[in-house]
Short mmCIF file of C-alpha atoms in Angstrom, two decimals:
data_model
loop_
_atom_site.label_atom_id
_atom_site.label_comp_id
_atom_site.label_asym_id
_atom_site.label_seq_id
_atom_site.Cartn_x
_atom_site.Cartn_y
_atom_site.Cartn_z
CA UNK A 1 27.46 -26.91 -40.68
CA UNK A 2 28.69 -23.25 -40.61
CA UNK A 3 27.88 -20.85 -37.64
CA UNK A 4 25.91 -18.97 -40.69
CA UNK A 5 23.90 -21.92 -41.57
CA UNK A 6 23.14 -22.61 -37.76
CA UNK A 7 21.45 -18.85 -37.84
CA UNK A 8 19.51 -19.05 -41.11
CA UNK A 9 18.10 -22.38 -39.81
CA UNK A 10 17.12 -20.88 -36.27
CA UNK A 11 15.48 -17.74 -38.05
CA UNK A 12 13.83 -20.41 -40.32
CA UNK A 13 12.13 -21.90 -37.43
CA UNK A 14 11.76 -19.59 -34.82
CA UNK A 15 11.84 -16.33 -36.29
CA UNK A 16 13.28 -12.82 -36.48
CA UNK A 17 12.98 -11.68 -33.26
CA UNK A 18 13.83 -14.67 -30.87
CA UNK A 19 17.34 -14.97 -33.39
CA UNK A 20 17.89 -11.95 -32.11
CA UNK A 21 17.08 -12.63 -28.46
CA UNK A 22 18.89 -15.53 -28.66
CA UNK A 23 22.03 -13.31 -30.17
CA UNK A 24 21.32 -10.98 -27.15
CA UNK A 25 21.36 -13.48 -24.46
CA UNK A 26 24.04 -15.60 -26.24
CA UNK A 27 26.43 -12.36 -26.06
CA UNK A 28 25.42 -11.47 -22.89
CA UNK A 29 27.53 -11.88 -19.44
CA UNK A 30 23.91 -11.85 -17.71
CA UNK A 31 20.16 -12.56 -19.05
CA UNK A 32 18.01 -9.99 -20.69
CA UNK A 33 17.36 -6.92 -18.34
CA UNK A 34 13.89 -7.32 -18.25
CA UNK A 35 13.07 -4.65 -15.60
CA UNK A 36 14.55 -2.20 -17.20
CA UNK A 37 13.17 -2.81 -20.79
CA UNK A 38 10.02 -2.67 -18.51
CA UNK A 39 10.53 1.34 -17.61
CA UNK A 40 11.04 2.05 -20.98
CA UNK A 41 8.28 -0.31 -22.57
CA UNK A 42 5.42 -0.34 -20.19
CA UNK A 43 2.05 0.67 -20.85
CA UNK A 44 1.59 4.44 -19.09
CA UNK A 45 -1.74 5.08 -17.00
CA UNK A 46 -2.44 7.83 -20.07
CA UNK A 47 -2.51 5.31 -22.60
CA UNK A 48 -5.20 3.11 -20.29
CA UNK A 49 -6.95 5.86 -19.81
CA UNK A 50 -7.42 6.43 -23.81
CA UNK A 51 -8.21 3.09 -24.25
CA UNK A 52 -11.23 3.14 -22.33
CA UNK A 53 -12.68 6.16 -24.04
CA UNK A 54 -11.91 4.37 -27.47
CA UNK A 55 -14.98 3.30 -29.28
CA UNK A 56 -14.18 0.24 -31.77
CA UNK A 57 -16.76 -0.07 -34.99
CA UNK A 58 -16.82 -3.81 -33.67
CA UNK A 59 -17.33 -5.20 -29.86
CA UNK A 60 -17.59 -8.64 -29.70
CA UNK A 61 -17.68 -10.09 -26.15
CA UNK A 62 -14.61 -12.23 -25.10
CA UNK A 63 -15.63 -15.02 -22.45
CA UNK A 64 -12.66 -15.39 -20.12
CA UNK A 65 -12.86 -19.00 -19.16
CA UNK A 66 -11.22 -20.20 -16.14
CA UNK A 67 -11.59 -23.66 -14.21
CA UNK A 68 -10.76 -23.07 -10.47
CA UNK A 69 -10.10 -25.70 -7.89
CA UNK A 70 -8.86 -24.50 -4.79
CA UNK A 71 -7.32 -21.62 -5.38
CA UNK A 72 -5.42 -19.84 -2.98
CA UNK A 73 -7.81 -16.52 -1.90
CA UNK A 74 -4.71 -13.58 -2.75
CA UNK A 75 -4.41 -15.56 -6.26
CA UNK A 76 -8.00 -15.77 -7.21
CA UNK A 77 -8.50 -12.16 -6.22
CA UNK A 78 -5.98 -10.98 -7.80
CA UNK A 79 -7.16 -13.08 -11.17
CA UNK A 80 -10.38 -11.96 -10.98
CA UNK A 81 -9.32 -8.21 -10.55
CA UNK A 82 -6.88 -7.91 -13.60
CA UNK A 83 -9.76 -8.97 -15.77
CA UNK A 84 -12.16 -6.02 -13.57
CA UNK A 85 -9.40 -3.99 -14.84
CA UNK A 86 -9.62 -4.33 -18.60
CA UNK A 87 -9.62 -1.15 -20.50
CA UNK A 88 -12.07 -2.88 -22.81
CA UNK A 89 -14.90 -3.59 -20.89
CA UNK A 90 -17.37 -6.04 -23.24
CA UNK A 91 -16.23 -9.46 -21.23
CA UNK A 92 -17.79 -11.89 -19.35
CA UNK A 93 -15.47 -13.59 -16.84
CA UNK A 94 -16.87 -17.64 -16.73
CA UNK A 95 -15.67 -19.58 -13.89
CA UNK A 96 -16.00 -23.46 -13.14
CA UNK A 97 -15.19 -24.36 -9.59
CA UNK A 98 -14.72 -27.55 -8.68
CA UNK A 99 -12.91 -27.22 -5.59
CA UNK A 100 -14.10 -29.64 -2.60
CA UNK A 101 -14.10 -26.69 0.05
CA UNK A 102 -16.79 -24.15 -0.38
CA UNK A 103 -14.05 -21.07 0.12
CA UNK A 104 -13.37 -20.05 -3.58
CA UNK A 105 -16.96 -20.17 -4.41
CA UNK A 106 -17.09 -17.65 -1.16
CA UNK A 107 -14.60 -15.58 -2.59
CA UNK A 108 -16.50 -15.66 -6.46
CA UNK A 109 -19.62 -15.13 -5.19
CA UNK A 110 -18.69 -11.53 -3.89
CA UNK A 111 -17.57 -10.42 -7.00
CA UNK A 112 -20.66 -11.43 -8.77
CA UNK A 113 -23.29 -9.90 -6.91
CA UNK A 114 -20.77 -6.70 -7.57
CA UNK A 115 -20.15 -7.16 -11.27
CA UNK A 116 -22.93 -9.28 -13.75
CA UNK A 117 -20.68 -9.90 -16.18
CA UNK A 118 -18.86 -12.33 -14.04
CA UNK A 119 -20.57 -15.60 -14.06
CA UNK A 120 -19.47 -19.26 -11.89
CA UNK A 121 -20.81 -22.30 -11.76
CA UNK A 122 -20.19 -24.88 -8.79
CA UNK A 123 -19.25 -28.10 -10.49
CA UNK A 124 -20.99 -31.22 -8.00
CA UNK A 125 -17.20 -33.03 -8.40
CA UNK A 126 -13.66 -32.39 -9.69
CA UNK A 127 -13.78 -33.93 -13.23
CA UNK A 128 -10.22 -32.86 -14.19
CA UNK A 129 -8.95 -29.65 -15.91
CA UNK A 130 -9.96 -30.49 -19.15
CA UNK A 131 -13.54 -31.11 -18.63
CA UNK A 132 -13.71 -28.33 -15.83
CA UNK A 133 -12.61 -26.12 -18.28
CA UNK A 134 -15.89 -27.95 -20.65
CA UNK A 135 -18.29 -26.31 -17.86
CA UNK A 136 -16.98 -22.99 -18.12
CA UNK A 137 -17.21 -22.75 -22.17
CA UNK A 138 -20.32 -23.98 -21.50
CA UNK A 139 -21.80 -21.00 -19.49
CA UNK A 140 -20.34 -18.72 -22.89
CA UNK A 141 -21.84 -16.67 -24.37
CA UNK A 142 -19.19 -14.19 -26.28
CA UNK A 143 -18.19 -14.28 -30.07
CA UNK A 144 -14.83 -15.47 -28.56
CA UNK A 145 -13.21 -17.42 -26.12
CA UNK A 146 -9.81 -16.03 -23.87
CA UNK A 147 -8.42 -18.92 -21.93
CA UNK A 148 -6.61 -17.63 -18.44
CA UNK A 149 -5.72 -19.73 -15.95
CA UNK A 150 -7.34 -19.64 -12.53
CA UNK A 151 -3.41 -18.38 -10.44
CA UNK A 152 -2.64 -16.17 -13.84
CA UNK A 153 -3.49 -12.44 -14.82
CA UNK A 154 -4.18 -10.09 -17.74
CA UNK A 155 -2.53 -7.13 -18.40
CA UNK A 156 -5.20 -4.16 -18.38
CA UNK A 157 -4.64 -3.57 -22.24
CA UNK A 158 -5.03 -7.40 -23.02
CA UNK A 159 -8.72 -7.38 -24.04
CA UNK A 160 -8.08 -3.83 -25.73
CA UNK A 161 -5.35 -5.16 -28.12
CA UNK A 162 -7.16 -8.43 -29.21
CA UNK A 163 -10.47 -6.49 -30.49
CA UNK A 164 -8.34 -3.85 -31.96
CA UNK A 165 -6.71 -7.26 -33.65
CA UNK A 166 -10.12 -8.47 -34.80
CA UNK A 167 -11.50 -4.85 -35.82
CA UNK A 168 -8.23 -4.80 -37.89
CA UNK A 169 -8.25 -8.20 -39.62
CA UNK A 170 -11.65 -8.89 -40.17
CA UNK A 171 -11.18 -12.89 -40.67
CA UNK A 172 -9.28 -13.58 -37.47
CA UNK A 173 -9.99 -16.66 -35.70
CA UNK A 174 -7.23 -17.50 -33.58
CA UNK A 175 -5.03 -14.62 -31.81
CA UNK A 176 -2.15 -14.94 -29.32
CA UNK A 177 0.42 -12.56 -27.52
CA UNK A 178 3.51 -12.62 -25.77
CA UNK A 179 3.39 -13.40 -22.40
CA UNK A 180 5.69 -13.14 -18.93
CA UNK A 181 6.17 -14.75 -15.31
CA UNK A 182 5.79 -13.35 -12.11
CA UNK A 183 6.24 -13.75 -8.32
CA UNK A 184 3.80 -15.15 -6.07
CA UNK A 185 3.52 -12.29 -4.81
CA UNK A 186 2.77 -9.92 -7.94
CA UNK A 187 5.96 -7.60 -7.00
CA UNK A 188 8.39 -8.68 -9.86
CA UNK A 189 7.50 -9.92 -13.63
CA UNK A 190 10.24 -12.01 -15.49
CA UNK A 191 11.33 -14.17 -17.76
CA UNK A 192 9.79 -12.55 -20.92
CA UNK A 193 8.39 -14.75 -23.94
CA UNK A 194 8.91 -12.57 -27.10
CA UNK A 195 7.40 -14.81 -29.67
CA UNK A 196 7.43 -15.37 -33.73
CA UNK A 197 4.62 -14.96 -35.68
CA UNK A 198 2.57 -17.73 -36.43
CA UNK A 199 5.29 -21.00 -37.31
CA UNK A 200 3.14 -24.47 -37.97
CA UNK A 201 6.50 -26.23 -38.08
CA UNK A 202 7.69 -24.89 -34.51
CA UNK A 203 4.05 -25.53 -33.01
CA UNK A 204 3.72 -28.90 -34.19
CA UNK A 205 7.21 -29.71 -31.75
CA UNK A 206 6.25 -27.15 -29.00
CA UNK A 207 3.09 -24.94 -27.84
CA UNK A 208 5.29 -21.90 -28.10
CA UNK A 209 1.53 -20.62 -28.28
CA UNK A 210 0.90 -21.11 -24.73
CA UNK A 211 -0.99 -17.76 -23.00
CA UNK A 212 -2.70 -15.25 -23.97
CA UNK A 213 -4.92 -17.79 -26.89
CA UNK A 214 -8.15 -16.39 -27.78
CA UNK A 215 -9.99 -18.58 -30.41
CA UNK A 216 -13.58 -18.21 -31.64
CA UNK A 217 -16.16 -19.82 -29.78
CA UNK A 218 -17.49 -21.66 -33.13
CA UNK A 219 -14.67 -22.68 -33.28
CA UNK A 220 -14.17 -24.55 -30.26
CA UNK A 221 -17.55 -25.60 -30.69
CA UNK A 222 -17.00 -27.22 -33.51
CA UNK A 223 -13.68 -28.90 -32.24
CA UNK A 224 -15.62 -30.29 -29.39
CA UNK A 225 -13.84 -28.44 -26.69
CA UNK A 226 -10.97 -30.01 -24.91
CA UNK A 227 -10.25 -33.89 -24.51
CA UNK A 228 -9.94 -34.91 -20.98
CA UNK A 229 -7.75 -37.72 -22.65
CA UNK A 230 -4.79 -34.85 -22.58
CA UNK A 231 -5.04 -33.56 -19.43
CA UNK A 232 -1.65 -32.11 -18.41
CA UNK A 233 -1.04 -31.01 -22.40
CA UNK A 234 -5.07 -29.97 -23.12
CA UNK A 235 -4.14 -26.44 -24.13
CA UNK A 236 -1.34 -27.68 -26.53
CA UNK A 237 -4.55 -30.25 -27.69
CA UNK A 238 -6.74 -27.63 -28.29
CA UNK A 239 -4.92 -24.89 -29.67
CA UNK A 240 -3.70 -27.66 -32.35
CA UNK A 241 -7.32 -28.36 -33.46
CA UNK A 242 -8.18 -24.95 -33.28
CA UNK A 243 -5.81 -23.94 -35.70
CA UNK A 244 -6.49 -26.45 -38.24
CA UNK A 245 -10.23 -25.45 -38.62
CA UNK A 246 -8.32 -21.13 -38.88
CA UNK A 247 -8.41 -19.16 -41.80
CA UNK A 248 -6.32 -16.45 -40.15
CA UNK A 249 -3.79 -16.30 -37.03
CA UNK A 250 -2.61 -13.55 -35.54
CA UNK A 251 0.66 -12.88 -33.36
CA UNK A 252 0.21 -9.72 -30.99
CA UNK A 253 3.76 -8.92 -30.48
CA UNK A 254 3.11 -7.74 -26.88
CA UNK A 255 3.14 -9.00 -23.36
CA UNK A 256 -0.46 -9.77 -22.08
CA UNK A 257 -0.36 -12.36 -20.15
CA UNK A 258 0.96 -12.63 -16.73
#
């Protein structure tokens, strides 16, 4: 097979732009320079600013759903503050603890006499991540469902950028963005995912999906939630089944998810 053939079959099942990253990195001493495509790319404290004053013809609530089980404090803060810090502020954060040490329902319980919208409930044992994650869905009440797990964060636009998504396609049920890593200790993000629009073939060997997946709730109503029988792979479980029962999915080409 020719080097040509070996790049039409890559963009085939992977897409336009990770060819290209792949070309980058390929040609490339070092990896991608992600802190300085960070200063040119990053959203500016203007632009948040805007966003909050935007008013959407459509506002559906998103129900963050997190299971926690003893979550380090400086983590769970920190979790629980990026999604405080949403531009878009129609959310309801719903949290399912089932840690054996009272300290992270401590923590949660402070922010909820502070802010309504975030809502926990103290599971009576640890029943796994899957069915954790059952009790929190449970407790929602929004038009759709953001899955973010509990050491993870959201990027302040997140929430802004998947309702401007649903104001713009009318008949979107699933929606997913890019996503990055960072350190423990929030100073450094790395290790970018840029990823291709929606590919069935590429999903069905790999949840290049992965974070930030927002999915109707009727959806994963319908679906039954998640399957405690794939704990360990339950997101790649659900977002499978999820998209079989969507009429549209949509790729926000843009880094969300921390």
């Amino acid at each position: 097979m020719s080097k040509i053939d070996i790049l039409k079959r890559y963009y085939h099942y992977y897409g336009m732009k990770m060819l290209l990253l792949k070309l980058f990195r390929n040609n490339s001493a070092e990896n991608f320079d992600y802190d300085s495509w960070l200063k040119k790319n990053a959203i500016t404290e203007a632009e948040l600013e805007k966003q909050k004053k935007y008013e959407f013809a459509y506002n559906p609530k998103i129900s963050i759903i997190v299971p926690t089980y003893e979550t380090p404090e400086m983590f769970l803060r920190e979790m629980i503050e990026s999604v405080q810090q949403q531009t878009y502020s129609n959310w309801e954060l719903c949290i399912a603890d089932g840690s054996v040490s009272d300290q992270v329902m401590q923590v949660i319980q402070a922010y909820t006499q502070a802010d309504k919208r975030i809502i926990v409930k103290k599971l009576t044992k640890n029943k796994g991540i899957a069915d954790n994650t059952n009790a929190a869905i449970a407790i929602a009440s929004g038009e759709y469902i953001a899955l973010l797990d509990h050491d993870d964060l959201l990027a302040p636009d997140a929430l802004f950028e998947v309702v401007r998504c649903v104001n713009d396609n009318e008949k979107a049920d699933v929606i997913y963005s890019d996503e990055d890593k960072i350190t423990a200790d929030s100073a450094r993000r790395f290790e970018p995912h840029f990823k291709t629009d929606f590919n069935i073939e590429l999903l069905r060997s790999n949840n290049y999906i992965c974070h930030l997946f927002v999915v109707k709730r009727l959806i994963v109503e319908e679906i039954g939630g998640f399957r405690n029988d794939f704990d360990g792979a339950q997101d790649y479980d659900l977002i499978l089944r999820c998209i079989e029962k969507a009429e549209e999915i949509y790729h926000i080409p843009k880094i969300l998810y921390h």
